[in-house]
Amino acid sequence: MTGFSKLNNLYWQIRYTRIKAVRRKYYRYIVKEKKRLIDSGVDAEELRLLCRHLSNLRNEQAELRLEAYRKTLKENRTSGVIFFSDLT
C-alpha cells in the first residue's frame, strides 16, 4: 500500500472537503497520479479496483474484489517461479 499512499491521501481529502471546486481539483490530481502510476508499471486493473475501493470505503464488495484480485496476482507470481529443488 505504500506506493498508493498519495492516492489514499487524495481520496481522503475529497471525502472531507465540502467545496465542489476543491473536490474537482483533487479529482484532477487523482487523474495525474493514476497516469503516473500506470506509466511506472503498476497493474491497471489493480489500480482501478483500488480507486473504486478508496472512493467509497463502505462498499464491501469493492474491497473484496480488490483483495481477491491481489490474491490471484500473488498466486500467479509464485506459480511461475522455478525452485532450485525442482531443477535437481
PDB file of N, CA and C in Angstrom:
ATOM      1  N   MET A   1       0.823  -1.202   0.000  1.00  0.00           N
ATOM      2  CA  MET A   1       0.000   0.000   0.000  1.00  0.00           C
ATOM      3  C   MET A   1       0.858   1.253   0.000  1.00  0.00           C
ATOM      4  N   THR A   2       2.137   1.114   0.238  1.00  0.00           N
ATOM      5  CA  THR A   2       2.974   2.298   0.333  1.00  0.00           C
ATOM      6  C   THR A   2       3.051   3.056  -0.990  1.00  0.00           C
ATOM      7  N   GLY A   3       2.993   2.338  -2.120  1.00  0.00           N
ATOM      8  CA  GLY A   3       3.041   3.000  -3.405  1.00  0.00           C
ATOM      9  C   GLY A   3       1.782   3.787  -3.708  1.00  0.00           C
ATOM     10  N   PHE A   4       0.720   3.450  -3.010  1.00  0.00           N
ATOM     11  CA  PHE A   4      -0.558   4.093  -3.248  1.00  0.00           C
ATOM     12  C   PHE A   4      -0.926   5.084  -2.155  1.00  0.00           C
ATOM     13  N   SER A   5       0.016   5.492  -1.350  1.00  0.00           N
ATOM     14  CA  SER A   5      -0.299   6.376  -0.225  1.00  0.00           C
ATOM     15  C   SER A   5      -0.764   7.758  -0.694  1.00  0.00           C
ATOM     16  N   LYS A   6      -0.236   8.233  -1.801  1.00  0.00           N
ATOM     17  CA  LYS A   6      -0.665   9.535  -2.301  1.00  0.00           C
ATOM     18  C   LYS A   6      -2.128   9.474  -2.752  1.00  0.00           C
ATOM     19  N   LEU A   7      -2.504   8.372  -3.422  1.00  0.00           N
ATOM     20  CA  LEU A   7      -3.904   8.210  -3.816  1.00  0.00           C
ATOM     21  C   LEU A   7      -4.813   8.145  -2.601  1.00  0.00           C
ATOM     22  N   ASN A   8      -4.387   7.405  -1.600  1.00  0.00           N
ATOM     23  CA  ASN A   8      -5.158   7.285  -0.366  1.00  0.00           C
ATOM     24  C   ASN A   8      -5.383   8.671   0.241  1.00  0.00           C
ATOM     25  N   ASN A   9      -4.348   9.480   0.271  1.00  0.00           N
ATOM     26  CA  ASN A   9      -4.447  10.828   0.822  1.00  0.00           C
ATOM     27  C   ASN A   9      -5.391  11.701  -0.010  1.00  0.00           C
ATOM     28  N   LEU A  10      -5.303  11.603  -1.333  1.00  0.00           N
ATOM     29  CA  LEU A  10      -6.162  12.424  -2.186  1.00  0.00           C
ATOM     30  C   LEU A  10      -7.636  12.060  -2.021  1.00  0.00           C
ATOM     31  N   TYR A  11      -7.929  10.770  -1.940  1.00  0.00           N
ATOM     32  CA  TYR A  11      -9.326  10.373  -1.727  1.00  0.00           C
ATOM     33  C   TYR A  11      -9.809  10.802  -0.342  1.00  0.00           C
ATOM     34  N   TRP A  12      -8.926  10.784   0.620  1.00  0.00           N
ATOM     35  CA  TRP A  12      -9.300  11.262   1.954  1.00  0.00           C
ATOM     36  C   TRP A  12      -9.669  12.741   1.886  1.00  0.00           C
ATOM     37  N   GLN A  13      -8.881  13.522   1.152  1.00  0.00           N
ATOM     38  CA  GLN A  13      -9.157  14.957   1.007  1.00  0.00           C
ATOM     39  C   GLN A  13     -10.519  15.184   0.355  1.00  0.00           C
ATOM     40  N   ILE A  14     -10.852  14.368  -0.633  1.00  0.00           N
ATOM     41  CA  ILE A  14     -12.153  14.502  -1.300  1.00  0.00           C
ATOM     42  C   ILE A  14     -13.288  14.203  -0.335  1.00  0.00           C
ATOM     43  N   ARG A  15     -13.136  13.166   0.472  1.00  0.00           N
ATOM     44  CA  ARG A  15     -14.207  12.804   1.411  1.00  0.00           C
ATOM     45  C   ARG A  15     -14.457  13.893   2.433  1.00  0.00           C
ATOM     46  N   TYR A  16     -13.448  14.648   2.806  1.00  0.00           N
ATOM     47  CA  TYR A  16     -13.600  15.602   3.900  1.00  0.00           C
ATOM     48  C   TYR A  16     -13.704  17.052   3.467  1.00  0.00           C
ATOM     49  N   THR A  17     -13.743  17.310   2.180  1.00  0.00           N
ATOM     50  CA  THR A  17     -13.958  18.681   1.747  1.00  0.00           C
ATOM     51  C   THR A  17     -15.405  18.832   1.283  1.00  0.00           C
ATOM     52  N   ARG A  18     -15.959  19.993   1.477  1.00  0.00           N
ATOM     53  CA  ARG A  18     -17.344  20.253   1.099  1.00  0.00           C
ATOM     54  C   ARG A  18     -17.448  21.229  -0.065  1.00  0.00           C
ATOM     55  N   ILE A  19     -16.339  21.787  -0.476  1.00  0.00           N
ATOM     56  CA  ILE A  19     -16.325  22.783  -1.545  1.00  0.00           C
ATOM     57  C   ILE A  19     -16.122  22.060  -2.881  1.00  0.00           C
ATOM     58  N   LYS A  20     -17.066  22.225  -3.788  1.00  0.00           N
ATOM     59  CA  LYS A  20     -17.044  21.479  -5.049  1.00  0.00           C
ATOM     60  C   LYS A  20     -15.814  21.779  -5.897  1.00  0.00           C
ATOM     61  N   ALA A  21     -15.385  23.011  -5.921  1.00  0.00           N
ATOM     62  CA  ALA A  21     -14.209  23.374  -6.717  1.00  0.00           C
ATOM     63  C   ALA A  21     -12.958  22.681  -6.184  1.00  0.00           C
ATOM     64  N   VAL A  22     -12.869  22.567  -4.894  1.00  0.00           N
ATOM     65  CA  VAL A  22     -11.711  21.896  -4.285  1.00  0.00           C
ATOM     66  C   VAL A  22     -11.764  20.401  -4.586  1.00  0.00           C
ATOM     67  N   ARG A  23     -12.956  19.837  -4.553  1.00  0.00           N
ATOM     68  CA  ARG A  23     -13.110  18.421  -4.900  1.00  0.00           C
ATOM     69  C   ARG A  23     -12.647  18.150  -6.336  1.00  0.00           C
ATOM     70  N   ARG A  24     -13.066  19.013  -7.263  1.00  0.00           N
ATOM     71  CA  ARG A  24     -12.655  18.840  -8.654  1.00  0.00           C
ATOM     72  C   ARG A  24     -11.143  18.913  -8.784  1.00  0.00           C
ATOM     73  N   LYS A  25     -10.535  19.808  -8.006  1.00  0.00           N
ATOM     74  CA  LYS A  25      -9.078  19.932  -8.038  1.00  0.00           C
ATOM     75  C   LYS A  25      -8.425  18.622  -7.614  1.00  0.00           C
ATOM     76  N   TYR A  26      -8.946  18.019  -6.549  1.00  0.00           N
ATOM     77  CA  TYR A  26      -8.383  16.751  -6.084  1.00  0.00           C
ATOM     78  C   TYR A  26      -8.632  15.628  -7.073  1.00  0.00           C
ATOM     79  N   TYR A  27      -9.771  15.622  -7.752  1.00  0.00           N
ATOM     80  CA  TYR A  27     -10.006  14.614  -8.787  1.00  0.00           C
ATOM     81  C   TYR A  27      -9.011  14.763  -9.938  1.00  0.00           C
ATOM     82  N   ARG A  28      -8.656  16.003 -10.271  1.00  0.00           N
ATOM     83  CA  ARG A  28      -7.629  16.207 -11.306  1.00  0.00           C
ATOM     84  C   ARG A  28      -6.280  15.673 -10.833  1.00  0.00           C
ATOM     85  N   TYR A  29      -5.957  15.871  -9.556  1.00  0.00           N
ATOM     86  CA  TYR A  29      -4.719  15.318  -9.003  1.00  0.00           C
ATOM     87  C   TYR A  29      -4.732  13.792  -9.066  1.00  0.00           C
ATOM     88  N   ILE A  30      -5.892  13.208  -8.825  1.00  0.00           N
ATOM     89  CA  ILE A  30      -6.003  11.749  -8.871  1.00  0.00           C
ATOM     90  C   ILE A  30      -5.751  11.234 -10.282  1.00  0.00           C
ATOM     91  N   VAL A  31      -6.292  11.924 -11.277  1.00  0.00           N
ATOM     92  CA  VAL A  31      -6.073  11.511 -12.667  1.00  0.00           C
ATOM     93  C   VAL A  31      -4.580  11.554 -13.000  1.00  0.00           C
ATOM     94  N   LYS A  32      -3.908  12.607 -12.588  1.00  0.00           N
ATOM     95  CA  LYS A  32      -2.461  12.710 -12.836  1.00  0.00           C
ATOM     96  C   LYS A  32      -1.698  11.598 -12.128  1.00  0.00           C
ATOM     97  N   GLU A  33      -2.073  11.302 -10.885  1.00  0.00           N
ATOM     98  CA  GLU A  33      -1.388  10.270 -10.120  1.00  0.00           C
ATOM     99  C   GLU A  33      -1.625   8.891 -10.733  1.00  0.00           C
ATOM    100  N   LYS A  34      -2.835   8.644 -11.201  1.00  0.00           N
ATOM    101  CA  LYS A  34      -3.126   7.362 -11.842  1.00  0.00           C
ATOM    102  C   LYS A  34      -2.307   7.194 -13.121  1.00  0.00           C
ATOM    103  N   LYS A  35      -2.215   8.254 -13.907  1.00  0.00           N
ATOM    104  CA  LYS A  35      -1.394   8.195 -15.123  1.00  0.00           C
ATOM    105  C   LYS A  35       0.064   7.935 -14.782  1.00  0.00           C
ATOM    106  N   ARG A  36       0.557   8.600 -13.742  1.00  0.00           N
ATOM    107  CA  ARG A  36       1.949   8.405 -13.336  1.00  0.00           C
ATOM    108  C   ARG A  36       2.184   6.965 -12.894  1.00  0.00           C
ATOM    109  N   LEU A  37       1.264   6.411 -12.123  1.00  0.00           N
ATOM    110  CA  LEU A  37       1.422   5.047 -11.641  1.00  0.00           C
ATOM    111  C   LEU A  37       1.374   4.030 -12.780  1.00  0.00           C
ATOM    112  N   ILE A  38       0.467   4.229 -13.729  1.00  0.00           N
ATOM    113  CA  ILE A  38       0.381   3.306 -14.863  1.00  0.00           C
ATOM    114  C   ILE A  38       1.649   3.387 -15.703  1.00  0.00           C
ATOM    115  N   ASP A  39       2.168   4.597 -15.910  1.00  0.00           N
ATOM    116  CA  ASP A  39       3.413   4.763 -16.663  1.00  0.00           C
ATOM    117  C   ASP A  39       4.599   4.125 -15.952  1.00  0.00           C
ATOM    118  N   SER A  40       4.537   4.038 -14.623  1.00  0.00           N
ATOM    119  CA  SER A  40       5.641   3.441 -13.880  1.00  0.00           C
ATOM    120  C   SER A  40       5.521   1.924 -13.779  1.00  0.00           C
ATOM    121  N   GLY A  41       4.436   1.349 -14.331  1.00  0.00           N
ATOM    122  CA  GLY A  41       4.338  -0.105 -14.403  1.00  0.00           C
ATOM    123  C   GLY A  41       3.380  -0.749 -13.426  1.00  0.00           C
ATOM    124  N   VAL A  42       2.542   0.018 -12.782  1.00  0.00           N
ATOM    125  CA  VAL A  42       1.554  -0.540 -11.862  1.00  0.00           C
ATOM    126  C   VAL A  42       0.456  -1.209 -12.683  1.00  0.00           C
ATOM    127  N   ASP A  43      -0.051  -2.322 -12.194  1.00  0.00           N
ATOM    128  CA  ASP A  43      -1.124  -3.035 -12.860  1.00  0.00           C
ATOM    129  C   ASP A  43      -2.373  -2.156 -12.924  1.00  0.00           C
ATOM    130  N   ALA A  44      -2.888  -1.943 -14.122  1.00  0.00           N
ATOM    131  CA  ALA A  44      -4.015  -1.028 -14.313  1.00  0.00           C
ATOM    132  C   ALA A  44      -5.285  -1.537 -13.640  1.00  0.00           C
ATOM    133  N   GLU A  45      -5.518  -2.837 -13.673  1.00  0.00           N
ATOM    134  CA  GLU A  45      -6.727  -3.380 -13.054  1.00  0.00           C
ATOM    135  C   GLU A  45      -6.674  -3.247 -11.534  1.00  0.00           C
ATOM    136  N   GLU A  46      -5.507  -3.500 -10.962  1.00  0.00           N
ATOM    137  CA  GLU A  46      -5.368  -3.330  -9.516  1.00  0.00           C
ATOM    138  C   GLU A  46      -5.594  -1.868  -9.130  1.00  0.00           C
ATOM    139  N   LEU A  47      -5.068  -0.968  -9.929  1.00  0.00           N
ATOM    140  CA  LEU A  47      -5.246   0.457  -9.669  1.00  0.00           C
ATOM    141  C   LEU A  47      -6.719   0.852  -9.767  1.00  0.00           C
ATOM    142  N   ARG A  48      -7.425   0.330 -10.772  1.00  0.00           N
ATOM    143  CA  ARG A  48      -8.847   0.621 -10.929  1.00  0.00           C
ATOM    144  C   ARG A  48      -9.641   0.122  -9.727  1.00  0.00           C
ATOM    145  N   LEU A  49      -9.354  -1.104  -9.298  1.00  0.00           N
ATOM    146  CA  LEU A  49     -10.062  -1.664  -8.154  1.00  0.00           C
ATOM    147  C   LEU A  49      -9.743  -0.904  -6.873  1.00  0.00           C
ATOM    148  N   LEU A  50      -8.497  -0.487  -6.722  1.00  0.00           N
ATOM    149  CA  LEU A  50      -8.114   0.282  -5.542  1.00  0.00           C
ATOM    150  C   LEU A  50      -8.843   1.627  -5.504  1.00  0.00           C
ATOM    151  N   CYS A  51      -8.905   2.320  -6.630  1.00  0.00           N
ATOM    152  CA  CYS A  51      -9.587   3.612  -6.668  1.00  0.00           C
ATOM    153  C   CYS A  51     -11.078   3.444  -6.412  1.00  0.00           C
ATOM    154  N   ARG A  52     -11.635   2.356  -6.909  1.00  0.00           N
ATOM    155  CA  ARG A  52     -13.056   2.085  -6.650  1.00  0.00           C
ATOM    156  C   ARG A  52     -13.286   1.880  -5.159  1.00  0.00           C
ATOM    157  N   HIS A  53     -12.370   1.184  -4.520  1.00  0.00           N
ATOM    158  CA  HIS A  53     -12.481   0.958  -3.079  1.00  0.00           C
ATOM    159  C   HIS A  53     -12.277   2.261  -2.296  1.00  0.00           C
ATOM    160  N   LEU A  54     -11.267   3.033  -2.665  1.00  0.00           N
ATOM    161  CA  LEU A  54     -10.973   4.259  -1.931  1.00  0.00           C
ATOM    162  C   LEU A  54     -12.061   5.324  -2.096  1.00  0.00           C
ATOM    163  N   SER A  55     -12.758   5.301  -3.219  1.00  0.00           N
ATOM    164  CA  SER A  55     -13.790   6.306  -3.426  1.00  0.00           C
ATOM    165  C   SER A  55     -14.999   6.094  -2.517  1.00  0.00           C
ATOM    166  N   ASN A  56     -15.212   4.852  -2.078  1.00  0.00           N
ATOM    167  CA  ASN A  56     -16.312   4.573  -1.156  1.00  0.00           C
ATOM    168  C   ASN A  56     -15.880   3.435  -0.232  1.00  0.00           C
ATOM    169  N   LEU A  57     -15.369   3.784   0.926  1.00  0.00           N
ATOM    170  CA  LEU A  57     -14.839   2.784   1.841  1.00  0.00           C
ATOM    171  C   LEU A  57     -15.922   1.899   2.449  1.00  0.00           C
ATOM    172  N   ARG A  58     -17.172   2.307   2.355  1.00  0.00           N
ATOM    173  CA  ARG A  58     -18.263   1.491   2.893  1.00  0.00           C
ATOM    174  C   ARG A  58     -18.681   0.369   1.944  1.00  0.00           C
ATOM    175  N   ASN A  59     -18.210   0.415   0.715  1.00  0.00           N
ATOM    176  CA  ASN A  59     -18.555  -0.592  -0.276  1.00  0.00           C
ATOM    177  C   ASN A  59     -17.714  -1.843  -0.028  1.00  0.00           C
ATOM    178  N   GLU A  60     -18.299  -2.822   0.637  1.00  0.00           N
ATOM    179  CA  GLU A  60     -17.569  -4.034   0.990  1.00  0.00           C
ATOM    180  C   GLU A  60     -17.228  -4.869  -0.238  1.00  0.00           C
ATOM    181  N   GLN A  61     -18.098  -4.844  -1.240  1.00  0.00           N
ATOM    182  CA  GLN A  61     -17.848  -5.632  -2.444  1.00  0.00           C
ATOM    183  C   GLN A  61     -16.601  -5.136  -3.176  1.00  0.00           C
ATOM    184  N   ALA A  62     -16.386  -3.840  -3.202  1.00  0.00           N
ATOM    185  CA  ALA A  62     -15.198  -3.297  -3.859  1.00  0.00           C
ATOM    186  C   ALA A  62     -13.938  -3.756  -3.135  1.00  0.00           C
ATOM    187  N   GLU A  63     -13.985  -3.762  -1.816  1.00  0.00           N
ATOM    188  CA  GLU A  63     -12.832  -4.219  -1.039  1.00  0.00           C
ATOM    189  C   GLU A  63     -12.579  -5.703  -1.256  1.00  0.00           C
ATOM    190  N   LEU A  64     -13.640  -6.500  -1.292  1.00  0.00           N
ATOM    191  CA  LEU A  64     -13.483  -7.938  -1.510  1.00  0.00           C
ATOM    192  C   LEU A  64     -12.920  -8.233  -2.894  1.00  0.00           C
ATOM    193  N   ARG A  65     -13.375  -7.497  -3.892  1.00  0.00           N
ATOM    194  CA  ARG A  65     -12.850  -7.708  -5.251  1.00  0.00           C
ATOM    195  C   ARG A  65     -11.379  -7.330  -5.336  1.00  0.00           C
ATOM    196  N   LEU A  66     -11.001  -6.260  -4.662  1.00  0.00           N
ATOM    197  CA  LEU A  66      -9.598  -5.853  -4.650  1.00  0.00           C
ATOM    198  C   LEU A  66      -8.734  -6.913  -3.979  1.00  0.00           C
ATOM    199  N   GLU A  67      -9.175  -7.413  -2.839  1.00  0.00           N
ATOM    200  CA  GLU A  67      -8.415  -8.456  -2.136  1.00  0.00           C
ATOM    201  C   GLU A  67      -8.323  -9.723  -2.969  1.00  0.00           C
ATOM    202  N   ALA A  68      -9.405 -10.105  -3.627  1.00  0.00           N
ATOM    203  CA  ALA A  68      -9.400 -11.304  -4.462  1.00  0.00           C
ATOM    204  C   ALA A  68      -8.449 -11.137  -5.645  1.00  0.00           C
ATOM    205  N   TYR A  69      -8.446  -9.965  -6.245  1.00  0.00           N
ATOM    206  CA  TYR A  69      -7.552  -9.718  -7.376  1.00  0.00           C
ATOM    207  C   TYR A  69      -6.093  -9.758  -6.927  1.00  0.00           C
ATOM    208  N   ARG A  70      -5.818  -9.138  -5.786  1.00  0.00           N
ATOM    209  CA  ARG A  70      -4.444  -9.173  -5.274  1.00  0.00           C
ATOM    210  C   ARG A  70      -4.015 -10.602  -4.941  1.00  0.00           C
ATOM    211  N   LYS A  71      -4.940 -11.400  -4.461  1.00  0.00           N
ATOM    212  CA  LYS A  71      -4.629 -12.796  -4.148  1.00  0.00           C
ATOM    213  C   LYS A  71      -4.295 -13.571  -5.423  1.00  0.00           C
ATOM    214  N   THR A  72      -5.064 -13.354  -6.490  1.00  0.00           N
ATOM    215  CA  THR A  72      -4.773 -14.046  -7.744  1.00  0.00           C
ATOM    216  C   THR A  72      -3.453 -13.570  -8.334  1.00  0.00           C
ATOM    217  N   LEU A  73      -3.145 -12.285  -8.180  1.00  0.00           N
ATOM    218  CA  LEU A  73      -1.843 -11.786  -8.650  1.00  0.00           C
ATOM    219  C   LEU A  73      -0.704 -12.474  -7.916  1.00  0.00           C
ATOM    220  N   LYS A  74      -0.863 -12.593  -6.606  1.00  0.00           N
ATOM    221  CA  LYS A  74       0.179 -13.217  -5.797  1.00  0.00           C
ATOM    222  C   LYS A  74       0.352 -14.684  -6.186  1.00  0.00           C
ATOM    223  N   GLU A  75      -0.753 -15.383  -6.417  1.00  0.00           N
ATOM    224  CA  GLU A  75      -0.679 -16.784  -6.812  1.00  0.00           C
ATOM    225  C   GLU A  75      -0.028 -16.936  -8.179  1.00  0.00           C
ATOM    226  N   ASN A  76      -0.349 -16.042  -9.112  1.00  0.00           N
ATOM    227  CA  ASN A  76       0.240 -16.112 -10.450  1.00  0.00           C
ATOM    228  C   ASN A  76       1.732 -15.835 -10.415  1.00  0.00           C
ATOM    229  N   ARG A  77       2.154 -14.941  -9.558  1.00  0.00           N
ATOM    230  CA  ARG A  77       3.584 -14.631  -9.458  1.00  0.00           C
ATOM    231  C   ARG A  77       4.362 -15.799  -8.873  1.00  0.00           C
ATOM    232  N   THR A  78       3.793 -16.462  -7.879  1.00  0.00           N
ATOM    233  CA  THR A  78       4.508 -17.570  -7.253  1.00  0.00           C
ATOM    234  C   THR A  78       4.424 -18.838  -8.085  1.00  0.00           C
ATOM    235  N   SER A  79       3.397 -19.006  -8.915  1.00  0.00           N
ATOM    236  CA  SER A  79       3.287 -20.217  -9.714  1.00  0.00           C
ATOM    237  C   SER A  79       4.306 -20.234 -10.848  1.00  0.00           C
ATOM    238  N   GLY A  80       4.772 -19.080 -11.280  1.00  0.00           N
ATOM    239  CA  GLY A  80       5.752 -19.008 -12.348  1.00  0.00           C
ATOM    240  C   GLY A  80       7.190 -19.152 -11.878  1.00  0.00           C
ATOM    241  N   VAL A  81       7.415 -19.279 -10.589  1.00  0.00           N
ATOM    242  CA  VAL A  81       8.756 -19.367 -10.036  1.00  0.00           C
ATOM    243  C   VAL A  81       9.230 -20.814 -10.089  1.00  0.00           C
ATOM    244  N   ILE A  82      10.451 -20.993 -10.576  1.00  0.00           N
ATOM    245  CA  ILE A  82      11.052 -22.325 -10.590  1.00  0.00           C
ATOM    246  C   ILE A  82      12.002 -22.405  -9.415  1.00  0.00           C
ATOM    247  N   PHE A  83      11.738 -23.337  -8.536  1.00  0.00           N
ATOM    248  CA  PHE A  83      12.583 -23.511  -7.368  1.00  0.00           C
ATOM    249  C   PHE A  83      13.783 -24.379  -7.706  1.00  0.00           C
ATOM    250  N   PHE A  84      14.858 -24.165  -6.982  1.00  0.00           N
ATOM    251  CA  PHE A  84      16.091 -24.910  -7.208  1.00  0.00           C
ATOM    252  C   PHE A  84      15.865 -26.409  -7.019  1.00  0.00           C
ATOM    253  N   SER A  85      15.010 -26.787  -6.077  1.00  0.00           N
ATOM    254  CA  SER A  85      14.761 -28.195  -5.829  1.00  0.00           C
ATOM    255  C   SER A  85      14.044 -28.855  -7.000  1.00  0.00           C
ATOM    256  N   ASP A  86      13.312 -28.070  -7.804  1.00  0.00           N
ATOM    257  CA  ASP A  86      12.636 -28.624  -8.980  1.00  0.00           C
ATOM    258  C   ASP A  86      13.625 -28.945 -10.105  1.00  0.00           C
ATOM    259  N   LEU A  87      14.766 -28.291 -10.112  1.00  0.00           N
ATOM    260  CA  LEU A  87      15.738 -28.489 -11.165  1.00  0.00           C
ATOM    261  C   LEU A  87      16.591 -29.733 -10.954  1.00  0.00           C
ATOM    262  N   THR A  88      16.715 -30.186  -9.733  1.00  0.00           N
ATOM    263  CA  THR A  88      17.573 -31.350  -9.475  1.00  0.00           C
ATOM    264  C   THR A  88      16.809 -32.633  -9.460  1.00  0.00           C
TER     265      THR A  88
END
